[in-house]
Every structure is written in structure tokens, then in C-alpha cells.
Amino acid sequence: MATPIIAIDRLCKRYPLPDDKKQTFLAVNEVSLSIDAGEIFGILGPNGAGKTTTLEMLEGLNDIDSGTATIDGIDVGSSPFKIKEIIGVQLQANEYFDNLSLEELLVLFAALYNRSVDSGELLDKVNLRDKAKAKPDNLSGGQKQRFSIACALVNSPKVLFLDEPTTGLDPQAKRNLWDLVRELNAAGMTIVLTTHNMEEAEVLCQRIAIMDHGELIAQGTPQELIHAHAPEPPAAPMHGNLEDVFLVLTGHELRE
Amino acid sequence: MLTRLQLHLARVFLKIFLRDKQSIFFSLFFPIIFMSVFGFINNGEQEPVDIGVVNTSSGPVAEDFIQQLINDPLFNVTVGLESRLREQLEVGDQTMVLILPEQMNTSDSIDATSLRVLVDAAQVQQLGMIIPLLEQKLLAIEREFRDIEPLFTLTVEDVQARSQRYIDFLLPGLMAFTLMQLSIAGSGFNIVEYRRKGILKRLFVTPIQPKDFIAAIVMARTTIVLLQLSVLIAFAVFILDVRILGNFASFFLIVILGTFTFLNLGFCLGSVAKTQQAVMAVGNIIIFPQIFLSGVFYPIESMPELLQPIATVLPLSFVATAMRDIANEGASLLAVAPSLIGIVIWFITGFILATRLFVWKEVAN
């Protein structure tokens, strides 16, 4: 049995209602999860389900209102800076400082962790070595996402968080990114991603959780979930006519 | 203490700012054009001031005074009747009309002789420079009649020693203004831009502390401001022949303090204004009145009495005044202490506000 690296217990996040600031609503409502070391875990849900907010609480970007979360045994609420040392994060927005090349950005991000980094090697990993001198603005959507992942890898994180990594990518770029995620996972990295792409959840993730309206409504392997929640196959179509029904009801014996 | 990380970050920011060629160009372009207009077109000389003189006395003192005005290249003198000169003043042919009273011939009078000056209100910004010149002339005449008073003569010599051109007056103010714009844009506008792009959020998921980020931006921006102001000073000194009398170290100390102060105010601005449009609007509310009220283009003393107390305590006024006193009069740091204290108070206020308002998480989201 694998050991959990992320343990979330009854996590809650309240936001003021957009129309009435005095009222609040629960963006994340008592979410409990356990994610094993070395797995690719997907959080699924429609827009506004609370996926990003849940990730942001784990990443220390958002305060935890109630409940607890630990990553690798470290409490997120009380030691956010220790958490930041061991996680890598790719956010939905992936814009960077103007006027810096990919190479320079990687060196900068490494410096934020007080590390030095072999930017060439990292760019190799995400297949962007030939773009080392390019600016992020000149990259395609898929290249930008791969670069975001490279930035998230500068501190050799134990856990990598990817927020909707393939949204907006074309099929080739999407598959290319899945391969990258599998490679990183094969090397032992735990990966937590959000998506609303079912195919991605099914073929890429080893386990998934489904969220809606801030609540966790199901979790398990894709197979388990299909088994437990897929709709019953439709009943065999009816055949026969009213006479058959009449016969069934009144019997086949001849009457005199 | 500065950490290795802060220095590294500061270098990166410096690189980012220096590569933004366009903004560097435009932040130098405006002040240089401005200085050139006032430096070259007047060729460093004051355009002669059209002055009408009505002489109601016929004594030697008034004659002497008029002769002195005529001899001075700064004045273009027309002697005539009050009614005619008044008309000329109204249509703008004269900048001012000076009326010499009858008593002007009694040179040994104990009562001070009072000269009436008619001015066109539209020309009021020139008065700040003309009035002292007139006073200088009057003092010179007075000196001739009373040169038995050595102390008094000494004062007059002092006034003559710094014959000031407008460009001399303008340069320090213009530099203070440039410094303010660069600093407020460099902190406030940048923060909002970084937030909009999600860059702050991205930085916040790394273990960087807000103070490292802010220290790095402050260092990088201060370096940029010093470089840009040095270019302006070099241009003014070598091309426009502006003389800076004071100590450069004191001058740059004021520049650095001023930059820190406005960077802080910019951080407040960036924390309060959430969108690019808002930061522009609020930024203009801070910047615009100061252009006119802080004695950048004309002296605070020539402003309406009512505005003067407000104008004097504006942060740009303190910075501009201190820089001007040092540059034009060679004042020491001790001599500009009142302005220096004003700057420090603004700096501390800005710093407290900035640290209160700059909530890293909110700013990042």
C-alpha cells in the first residue's frame, strides 16, 4: 500500500458573494482527500466547482478557513514557506516578465529557491532547448505550458501541481504534454492536476476526485468510478404487441 | 541587511527595466525636450522683458533708475504716459508697467519710496523672476546714495552673484519631477501590471518573501532613476551650460531619498488601485497637481497665497526645493534641513502606509 503524501481533512474556504458582500458562500466545503506518493491524481469538475481554490489552499496562495492539509508531513496552514520549498506549481495564467528569455527566467526562478539550475537540462526535459534565447511571448500555447512546467521544476519538487494544463491546447500539444507528465511521474514525482477534460482524467490519472459546488462528490480510480456511477445500460428494447401481452396475462390455454 | 537573493533579484529587475528601451527613451525624451526649449531657444539668456515706465517725477533718482533699466539687456524699456502704456499692457505688448512716484527725487527721504507696478495677470509666472531683478536695480541705486553702509552693500553683492537663468531654476525642479514620475510608475504601475499578468501570483508560490521582492524593486528602480538623472544632468551641464554650485553627493542623497519616498507612495498606489485604469487615474491625481503646485516650473512664492501652505508641504515641493537650493545656491545639507525633514516625514508616512496596504496575498490575487 502506497503512503499518502498529501492528506486533506475537511478543508473549507468561504468567499463573500459577488452581489452581496455581507453574505458568504462556501467555495470549498469540507473536502477530505488523501493522495499517495508517486501517483497522478486528477481533480475533475465543471467551472467554478472549487478545484482551483482547493489547489491554491494547498499551494499557500489562499488562506485555509477551516480544516487541515499536510504535504509530506508538513502542515500547510502553519508552515506555508516550507511547503513552497517542496512543491512545484503551474498556474492557469502563464505570463512572465517581459524582456527575459526562457533561460534567464529559469535562472531567476531557481534563485527564488536559493538554488542554481542547469537551464539547458531543464529545457531539454520539456523539449524547448532550441528556444532558450526566446521570450515567452513568442512561444505557442503548448510550448508555453511546457515552459511553465519547466519553471515549476527548478526546485526538483516532490509534488507538482498543474492547474488545467491542457486547456486550450490542440490534440498534438495535449498528447505531448501528457507524455511529459507521465515521464515526470515515472521518475517518481507525485502529480496533482485539475481538468475538465474527461479523456485526460481517464487515460492520464491513476486516481481521480470529482468536485461540484465546492463539495467532493466521488473519488477512486477511473475504473472504480465508471463501475460505481456509470448509468445502467438501457433495458433491452420491447418486442411483441398487445396480443402477446394479452396472452401473457390470460394464459395460452384454449378456451371453449 | 541585503541578502544575496535580494541583490540577485535586483540585478534581474534592472535587466528587465533596462531592456524596456521604449520607456527609458520616453522618460528621458520629455525632460530633455523641455530643457532644450528653455535652454536653447533663449540661448541661456532671459528674453528681454517688455517694461513700460511712467515717470511722474523729474528728479535725478528716477532718471538714474530708468537709465539702469535701459542699460540692462534683460529689459526692453518704453517710457511714456500711463494711459498709453496701460493699453499696451492690456493687449500684451508690455509685460508690466512701472510707475515712478513724484517723491522719487527726494533721495534722502526717510520714508521708503513706493513704486507701483501694473501687471497683466496672465504673465504672473514671470513676476517671480522679474520682481527680484527690479528690486536688485532699486537696491543698486539705493546703494549709490547710501554706500556708507558696508553691511548693506555686502547683501547686494550676494544678490548679484547668482544671476539666475530660467533654465537654472527649471533644471532641479524638472529633475525632481522626472524622479517622481519614474518612481511612481516604477512601483505602482509595475505592481498592477504584474498582478494583472498573474506574475505576482506565480512569484508567491515560490518561497520568496515580500520584503525581498520589494527591496529588489526599490534597488533596481533607484539605480535606474540615478542613471537617468545623471544623463539629464550631463545634458544640462555640458550642452546647456547649466552650473551646479552645490555638492553632488548632497544632491544625489536628496535624489535617492526622493526616489525612495515616491517608490513607497507608488507601492501604496499599486496596492489600492486594482486595475490598470484605476492606477492611471489615481496616479494622475497624485502626479498632476504636483506638477503645478510644487514649484517645478515657477516658484511657489508666485502662487496664490491660499495655495502656498498646501503647496509647500507636497512631497515634490520638498524634493524640488532641496534639489534647487543645493544646485543653484550651493546649500549644504544642513541648510536644506527643513526640506530634508519634510522628505523624511513623507518617506516614513509612505513606508508605513505601503507596508500596511501591501498585503502580498491580496496583491497577488
XYZ file of C-alpha atoms in Angstrom:
621
model
C 0.000 0.000 0.000
C 1.388 3.367 -1.039
C 1.845 6.027 1.639
C -0.148 9.260 1.365
C 1.987 12.334 0.613
C -0.937 14.768 0.720
C -3.597 14.499 3.413
C -6.524 16.909 3.359
C -9.060 16.886 6.149
C -12.354 18.764 5.956
C -10.906 21.741 4.108
C -13.192 24.788 3.818
C -12.937 28.139 2.013
C -15.515 30.901 2.241
C -15.852 33.816 -0.158
C -18.159 36.821 0.011
C -20.989 36.609 -2.509
C -20.262 38.791 -5.548
C -23.644 40.568 -5.345
C -23.938 40.844 -1.596
C -20.620 41.246 0.196
C -22.141 40.553 3.611
C -23.172 37.041 2.643
C -20.628 34.337 2.088
C -20.694 31.099 0.195
C -18.533 28.005 0.572
C -16.230 27.739 -2.421
C -14.733 24.604 -0.880
C -16.909 22.669 1.536
C -15.393 20.047 3.868
C -13.174 18.442 1.270
C -11.166 15.463 2.546
C -8.678 13.703 0.322
C -5.618 11.575 0.515
C -3.151 11.472 -2.345
C -0.459 8.809 -2.492
C 3.196 9.426 -3.179
C 4.014 8.725 -6.804
C 0.537 8.892 -8.275
C -1.046 11.130 -10.862
C -4.162 12.435 -9.162
C -6.825 14.326 -11.073
C -9.395 16.712 -9.635
C -12.334 16.908 -12.003
C -15.250 19.235 -12.064
C -17.134 21.858 -14.015
C -16.011 25.510 -13.944
C -16.496 27.046 -10.513
C -16.538 23.691 -8.726
C -13.736 24.757 -6.366
C -10.851 22.856 -7.980
C -8.532 25.825 -8.325
C -9.372 27.143 -4.864
C -8.543 23.736 -3.383
C -5.190 23.717 -5.174
C -4.481 27.294 -4.145
C -5.016 26.432 -0.499
C -2.556 23.557 -0.838
C -0.050 25.862 -2.542
C -0.262 28.504 0.189
C -1.782 31.054 -2.202
C -5.075 31.107 -0.367
C -5.726 31.027 3.381
C -7.385 27.921 4.755
C -10.576 28.916 6.581
C -11.003 25.624 8.403
C -9.756 22.076 8.162
C -6.156 20.949 7.768
C -3.847 19.934 4.965
C -0.388 18.405 5.123
C 2.100 17.769 2.352
C 4.921 15.343 3.122
C 4.031 15.681 6.802
C 4.308 19.500 6.828
C 1.222 21.494 7.825
C 0.249 23.869 5.029
C -1.534 26.394 7.244
C 1.293 26.907 9.736
C 4.386 26.491 7.523
C 3.498 27.774 4.070
C 7.086 28.673 3.255
C 8.327 25.143 3.996
C 5.614 23.827 1.713
C 6.651 26.169 -1.071
C 10.164 24.680 -0.956
C 8.938 21.212 -1.841
C 6.186 21.873 -4.348
C 6.191 22.973 -7.973
C 3.254 24.902 -9.341
C 1.932 25.626 -12.785
C -0.862 28.212 -12.662
C -3.632 28.780 -15.156
C -2.177 32.158 -16.104
C 1.281 31.609 -17.526
C 2.640 35.044 -18.284
C 6.125 36.107 -17.248
C 8.263 39.219 -17.025
C 8.749 40.860 -20.390
C 12.221 41.103 -21.775
C 13.617 37.946 -20.168
C 14.478 34.836 -22.179
C 13.396 31.337 -21.126
C 16.904 30.641 -19.930
C 17.011 33.801 -17.812
C 13.585 33.137 -16.358
C 14.641 29.671 -15.239
C 17.740 31.105 -13.570
C 15.525 33.699 -11.863
C 13.048 31.109 -10.587
C 15.888 28.938 -9.315
C 17.257 31.964 -7.475
C 13.921 32.378 -5.722
C 14.603 28.968 -4.163
C 18.210 29.948 -3.485
C 19.381 27.382 -5.984
C 21.302 27.384 -9.185
C 19.970 25.446 -12.112
C 21.150 23.939 -15.384
C 18.623 25.691 -17.584
C 19.693 23.718 -20.652
C 18.952 20.419 -18.979
C 15.533 21.619 -17.804
C 14.662 22.931 -21.245
C 15.758 19.575 -22.694
C 13.316 17.862 -20.378
C 10.407 19.875 -21.774
C 11.808 19.801 -25.307
C 12.456 23.548 -25.579
C 16.259 23.641 -25.775
C 16.202 25.436 -29.128
C 14.029 28.194 -27.602
C 16.466 29.006 -24.781
C 17.003 32.567 -26.042
C 13.360 33.167 -26.986
C 10.903 35.269 -24.967
C 7.814 33.505 -23.554
C 5.592 35.794 -25.639
C 6.938 34.174 -28.774
C 6.008 30.630 -27.745
C 2.970 28.686 -28.910
C 0.312 27.618 -26.413
C 1.750 24.137 -25.964
C 5.310 25.451 -25.675
C 4.166 27.960 -23.074
C 2.586 25.222 -20.974
C 5.704 23.087 -21.231
C 7.781 26.098 -20.221
C 5.502 26.683 -17.229
C 6.200 23.127 -16.162
C 9.938 23.664 -16.601
C 9.650 26.685 -14.269
C 7.795 24.533 -11.767
C 10.632 22.000 -11.815
C 13.513 24.332 -10.860
C 13.373 23.208 -7.213
C 13.041 19.459 -8.003
C 9.684 19.381 -6.211
C 8.198 16.352 -4.511
C 4.719 17.313 -5.619
C 3.832 19.056 -8.864
C 0.519 20.924 -9.108
C -0.855 21.528 -12.596
C -3.952 23.701 -12.950
C -5.783 22.805 -16.174
C -2.535 22.111 -18.024
C -4.113 21.143 -21.358
C -6.988 23.629 -21.561
C -6.798 25.374 -24.906
C -4.180 23.079 -26.433
C -4.563 21.315 -29.763
C -4.635 17.474 -29.739
C -0.941 17.101 -30.606
C 0.184 19.547 -27.923
C -2.175 17.882 -25.441
C -0.755 14.399 -26.026
C 2.759 15.774 -25.967
C 2.035 17.277 -22.542
C 0.560 14.005 -21.257
C 3.780 12.254 -22.273
C 5.754 14.834 -20.315
C 3.554 14.342 -17.247
C 3.954 10.540 -17.480
C 7.727 10.896 -17.779
C 7.936 13.089 -14.692
C 5.678 10.679 -12.826
C 7.755 7.697 -13.909
C 10.749 9.432 -12.324
C 8.850 9.378 -9.005
C 7.129 12.755 -8.858
C 3.637 12.989 -7.389
C 1.421 14.992 -9.728
C -1.876 16.651 -8.849
C -3.802 18.197 -11.728
C -7.184 19.739 -12.303
C -9.074 19.265 -15.525
C -12.483 19.220 -17.049
C -11.294 17.037 -19.851
C -12.696 13.537 -19.243
C -10.312 11.820 -21.603
C -7.413 13.354 -19.728
C -8.784 12.133 -16.426
C -9.388 8.656 -17.759
C -6.127 7.958 -19.593
C -3.649 10.062 -17.588
C -4.759 9.932 -13.976
C -4.363 6.926 -11.745
C -6.981 8.206 -9.337
C -9.484 10.993 -9.576
C -11.799 13.035 -7.391
C -14.892 14.746 -8.745
C -15.919 18.106 -7.287
C -19.083 20.100 -7.784
C -20.407 23.173 -5.917
C -17.387 23.082 -3.612
C -18.019 19.524 -2.483
C -16.182 16.323 -3.188
C -18.818 14.029 -4.665
C -16.808 10.969 -5.686
C -13.284 9.593 -5.714
C -11.449 6.497 -6.858
C -9.698 5.050 -9.896
C -11.352 5.818 -13.218
C -12.409 2.125 -13.425
C -13.969 2.150 -9.965
C -15.885 5.307 -10.709
C -17.162 4.013 -14.017
C -18.203 0.812 -12.259
C -19.981 2.542 -9.418
C -21.557 5.528 -11.124
C -21.921 4.887 -14.848
C -25.582 4.802 -15.806
C -27.191 1.307 -16.135
C -27.168 0.106 -19.696
C -30.580 0.744 -21.175
C -33.028 -2.185 -20.854
C -33.439 -4.368 -23.936
C -35.943 -2.841 -26.279
C -39.529 -4.164 -26.025
C -40.758 -6.549 -28.653
C -44.177 -8.026 -29.306
C -47.610 -6.480 -29.499
C -50.789 -6.161 -27.486
C -51.794 -9.733 -28.352
C -48.606 -11.036 -26.741
C -49.399 -9.006 -23.644
C -52.949 -10.355 -23.628
C -51.667 -13.870 -23.969
C -49.146 -13.409 -21.196
C -51.828 -12.082 -18.897
C -54.585 -14.559 -19.697
C -52.653 -17.751 -20.486
C -52.234 -19.788 -23.575
C -54.844 -22.454 -22.943
C -57.578 -22.728 -25.483
C -60.986 -21.631 -24.227
C -64.251 -23.212 -25.293
C 20.876 43.667 5.578
C 20.736 42.921 1.904
C 20.775 39.264 1.089
C 22.280 37.522 -1.912
C 18.776 36.792 -3.146
C 17.750 40.451 -2.962
C 20.847 41.511 -4.890
C 20.292 38.813 -7.481
C 16.655 39.815 -7.881
C 17.605 43.488 -8.080
C 20.018 42.653 -10.916
C 17.258 40.764 -12.729
C 14.824 43.661 -12.346
C 17.493 46.064 -13.523
C 17.937 43.893 -16.614
C 14.171 43.871 -17.178
C 13.913 47.651 -16.826
C 16.968 48.393 -18.945
C 15.654 46.211 -21.753
C 12.481 48.230 -21.836
C 14.103 50.656 -24.269
C 10.896 52.414 -25.135
C 10.035 53.517 -21.633
C 13.617 54.621 -20.971
C 13.593 56.642 -24.172
C 10.348 58.390 -23.361
C 11.204 59.116 -19.756
C 14.334 60.916 -20.993
C 12.714 62.416 -24.058
C 10.250 64.680 -22.278
C 12.656 66.363 -19.831
C 15.353 66.759 -22.489
C 12.951 68.381 -24.943
C 11.705 70.585 -22.174
C 15.140 71.671 -21.051
C 16.175 72.271 -24.656
C 13.212 74.531 -25.255
C 14.182 76.722 -22.352
C 17.913 76.269 -22.711
C 18.454 76.671 -26.463
C 15.699 78.977 -27.595
C 16.676 81.599 -25.051
C 20.242 80.566 -25.649
C 20.679 80.666 -21.918
C 19.651 84.325 -21.859
C 16.460 85.692 -20.478
C 14.193 87.017 -23.239
C 14.104 90.819 -22.656
C 11.096 91.746 -20.570
C 8.938 94.473 -22.105
C 8.537 97.019 -19.397
C 6.771 100.346 -19.611
C 7.886 103.141 -17.313
C 5.733 106.102 -16.339
C 7.915 108.797 -14.855
C 5.885 111.234 -12.764
C 8.948 112.659 -11.096
C 11.652 114.605 -12.831
C 14.439 114.101 -10.330
C 17.833 112.517 -10.942
C 16.997 109.357 -8.994
C 14.188 108.376 -11.355
C 16.346 109.237 -14.382
C 19.150 107.192 -12.970
C 16.836 104.270 -12.352
C 15.391 104.397 -15.893
C 18.878 104.594 -17.341
C 19.872 101.490 -15.359
C 16.859 99.632 -16.708
C 17.671 100.667 -20.277
C 21.271 99.586 -19.883
C 20.199 96.158 -18.685
C 19.794 93.725 -21.610
C 17.104 91.923 -19.630
C 14.691 94.816 -20.086
C 13.169 96.414 -23.124
C 12.123 99.790 -21.758
C 9.435 102.108 -23.120
C 8.955 105.419 -21.316
C 5.556 107.012 -21.800
C 2.210 108.047 -20.432
C 0.353 105.817 -18.047
C -2.818 105.634 -20.148
C -0.991 104.552 -23.305
C 1.223 102.033 -21.515
C -1.785 100.651 -19.711
C -3.398 99.953 -23.074
C -0.260 98.255 -24.295
C -0.203 96.149 -21.138
C -3.771 95.054 -21.757
C -3.050 93.871 -25.296
C 0.121 92.172 -24.130
C 2.735 94.487 -25.686
C 4.100 95.198 -22.229
C 4.725 92.629 -19.540
C 4.450 95.197 -16.812
C 4.210 98.903 -16.266
C 6.222 100.600 -13.568
C 5.011 103.877 -12.184
C 7.687 106.029 -10.577
C 6.176 108.362 -7.991
C 6.835 112.037 -7.656
C 8.695 111.640 -4.393
C 11.373 109.654 -6.137
C 13.583 112.739 -6.317
C 13.890 113.063 -2.561
C 16.828 110.784 -2.266
C 17.404 111.459 1.406
C 13.803 110.714 2.373
C 13.416 108.562 5.457
C 10.153 107.052 4.218
C 10.562 104.253 1.775
C 9.517 105.263 -1.697
C 6.867 103.016 -3.104
C 6.745 102.147 -6.784
C 3.516 100.953 -8.317
C 3.695 98.002 -10.639
C 0.874 97.224 -13.066
C 0.898 93.692 -14.363
C -1.082 91.503 -16.657
C -2.343 88.622 -14.531
C -1.663 86.221 -17.399
C 2.037 86.949 -17.118
C 2.118 86.264 -13.438
C 4.543 83.357 -13.731
C 7.245 85.722 -14.949
C 6.820 88.010 -11.992
C 8.693 85.639 -9.733
C 11.767 86.374 -11.764
C 11.211 89.992 -12.720
C 10.395 91.404 -9.314
C 13.716 90.343 -7.770
C 15.511 91.886 -10.746
C 13.715 95.177 -10.216
C 14.442 95.052 -6.554
C 18.041 94.420 -7.416
C 18.098 97.560 -9.537
C 16.451 99.612 -6.811
C 18.913 98.297 -4.285
C 21.757 99.224 -6.592
C 20.502 102.785 -6.776
C 19.904 102.889 -3.086
C 23.432 101.684 -2.593
C 24.757 104.576 -4.601
C 23.112 107.019 -2.272
C 23.903 105.215 0.915
C 27.179 103.439 0.261
C 28.329 104.377 3.697
C 26.600 101.192 4.900
C 29.023 98.381 4.181
C 26.856 95.574 5.542
C 24.136 96.523 3.175
C 26.463 96.584 0.204
C 27.556 93.086 1.056
C 23.994 91.829 0.744
C 23.606 93.439 -2.625
C 26.784 91.820 -3.912
C 25.361 88.470 -2.881
C 22.193 89.032 -4.905
C 24.223 89.910 -7.955
C 26.488 86.900 -7.610
C 23.781 84.475 -8.669
C 22.143 85.941 -11.674
C 19.792 83.110 -12.372
C 18.551 81.987 -15.729
C 15.235 80.216 -16.021
C 16.952 77.014 -17.056
C 18.963 77.100 -13.809
C 15.730 77.386 -11.928
C 13.993 74.783 -14.045
C 16.578 72.007 -14.077
C 16.363 70.869 -10.434
C 12.575 71.070 -10.485
C 12.375 69.169 -13.717
C 14.689 66.507 -12.332
C 12.574 66.209 -9.196
C 9.507 65.870 -11.382
C 11.149 63.200 -13.564
C 12.239 61.366 -10.433
C 8.673 61.368 -9.118
C 7.205 60.071 -12.351
C 9.788 57.335 -12.782
C 9.390 56.211 -9.180
C 5.603 56.164 -9.024
C 5.362 54.442 -12.393
C 8.206 52.129 -11.434
C 6.474 50.786 -8.363
C 2.735 51.424 -8.634
C 2.189 50.828 -12.327
C 4.533 47.831 -12.394
C 2.816 46.134 -9.474
C -0.588 46.415 -11.087
C 0.806 45.144 -14.367
C 2.493 42.171 -12.669
C -0.706 41.387 -10.816
C -2.803 41.562 -13.962
C -0.499 39.161 -15.739
C -0.509 36.756 -12.790
C 3.237 37.208 -12.289
C 2.871 38.145 -8.618
C 0.836 35.029 -8.018
C 3.477 32.938 -9.719
C 6.179 34.523 -7.560
C 4.123 33.901 -4.462
C 4.140 30.127 -4.907
C 7.926 30.235 -4.558
C 9.448 30.794 -1.111
C 10.298 34.439 -1.857
C 9.325 36.888 0.907
C 7.507 40.145 0.077
C 10.327 42.175 1.599
C 12.861 40.573 -0.774
C 10.674 41.391 -3.716
C 10.145 44.977 -2.609
C 13.785 45.532 -1.685
C 14.838 44.279 -5.111
C 12.405 46.538 -6.957
C 13.471 49.525 -4.868
C 17.162 48.891 -5.548
C 16.682 48.351 -9.257
C 14.426 51.367 -9.668
C 16.708 53.618 -7.661
C 19.612 52.607 -9.882
C 17.566 53.380 -12.993
C 16.484 56.753 -11.640
C 20.078 57.664 -10.762
C 21.248 56.671 -14.245
C 18.509 58.647 -15.962
C 19.012 61.737 -13.823
C 22.750 61.536 -14.455
C 22.033 61.639 -18.184
C 19.836 64.696 -17.636
C 22.456 66.432 -15.501
C 25.163 65.682 -18.061
C 22.947 67.085 -20.807
C 22.209 70.205 -18.782
C 25.794 70.804 -17.706
C 27.617 70.013 -20.950
C 25.115 71.049 -23.588
C 23.058 73.764 -21.913
C 25.879 75.085 -19.764
C 23.914 74.916 -16.541
C 26.068 75.357 -13.476
C 25.523 73.238 -10.432
C 27.004 75.016 -7.452
C 26.286 72.538 -4.709
C 27.865 69.312 -3.678
C 26.951 66.401 -5.958
C 26.935 63.956 -3.050
C 24.305 66.020 -1.198
C 22.385 66.454 -4.422
C 22.267 62.716 -5.083
C 21.415 61.981 -1.481
C 18.253 64.062 -1.969
C 17.641 62.246 -5.252
C 17.894 58.842 -3.539
C 15.673 59.887 -0.607
C 13.150 61.351 -3.027
C 13.161 58.178 -5.097
C 12.572 56.021 -2.002
C 9.718 58.284 -0.960
C 7.944 58.182 -4.302
C 8.550 54.446 -4.716
C 6.780 53.961 -1.390
C 3.892 56.151 -2.479
C 3.799 54.140 -5.700
C 3.552 50.889 -3.745
C 0.593 52.350 -1.826
C -0.960 53.301 -5.126
C -0.383 49.840 -6.607
C -1.939 48.207 -3.556
C -5.024 50.416 -3.553
C -5.740 50.551 -7.273
C -6.685 47.138 -8.584
C -6.817 47.715 -12.314
C -4.581 49.373 -14.864
C -7.191 52.083 -15.477
C -7.594 52.758 -11.769
C -3.855 53.049 -11.208
C -3.581 55.529 -14.081
C -6.449 57.607 -12.725
C -5.237 57.638 -9.129
C -1.665 58.126 -10.329
C -2.696 61.239 -12.226
C -4.474 62.565 -9.150
C -1.172 62.309 -7.294
C 1.101 63.475 -10.103
C -0.859 66.169 -11.879
C -1.488 68.726 -9.116
C 2.116 68.422 -8.021
C 3.345 69.492 -11.453
C 1.677 72.853 -10.950
C 1.777 73.230 -7.188
C 5.260 72.077 -6.321
C 7.309 74.893 -7.755
C 8.686 72.841 -10.608
C 8.046 75.385 -13.337
C 7.666 78.562 -11.307
C 8.342 79.470 -7.698
C 5.820 78.589 -5.018
C 6.099 82.203 -3.831
C 4.389 83.390 -7.012
C 1.324 81.253 -6.335
C -1.927 82.446 -4.758
C -1.487 82.933 -1.002
C -4.228 80.444 -0.318
C -2.441 77.602 -2.082
C 1.011 78.274 -0.734
C 0.676 76.420 2.573
C -0.624 73.331 0.754
C 1.953 73.600 -1.997
C 4.826 73.831 0.473
C 4.098 70.513 2.160
C 3.667 68.426 -1.002
C 6.352 65.751 -1.267
C 7.514 67.016 -4.654
C 7.891 70.533 -3.231
C 10.286 69.323 -0.555
C 12.335 67.341 -3.035
C 12.363 70.095 -5.672
C 13.215 72.795 -3.140
C 16.048 70.809 -1.599
C 17.469 69.921 -5.016
C 17.174 73.527 -6.186
C 18.764 75.005 -3.079
C 21.698 72.657 -3.435
C 22.087 73.041 -7.200
C 21.516 76.785 -7.503
C 22.782 78.132 -4.241
C 25.286 75.545 -3.213
C 23.366 74.968 0.004
C 24.679 72.360 2.420
C 22.577 69.507 3.730
C 22.256 71.398 6.982
C 20.927 74.439 5.127
C 18.206 72.379 3.425
C 17.287 70.650 6.688
C 13.633 71.823 6.631
C 13.093 70.251 3.205
C 15.104 67.222 4.252
C 12.880 66.730 7.283
C 9.822 67.092 5.043
C 11.125 64.396 2.714
C 11.904 62.071 5.606
C 8.404 62.554 7.051
C 6.854 61.721 3.687
C 9.190 58.746 3.355
C 8.182 57.351 6.753
C 4.477 58.000 6.102
C 4.745 56.302 2.721
C 6.644 53.366 4.178
C 4.115 52.786 6.959
C 1.209 53.075 4.521
C 2.888 50.839 1.973
C 3.600 48.055 4.464
C 0.036 48.327 5.807
C -1.565 48.340 2.390
C 0.700 45.963 0.540
C -0.882 42.680 1.502
C 1.092 40.172 -0.521
C -1.712 37.656 -0.846
C -4.306 40.200 -1.871
C -1.893 41.893 -4.178
C -1.042 38.566 -5.759
C -4.649 37.553 -6.280
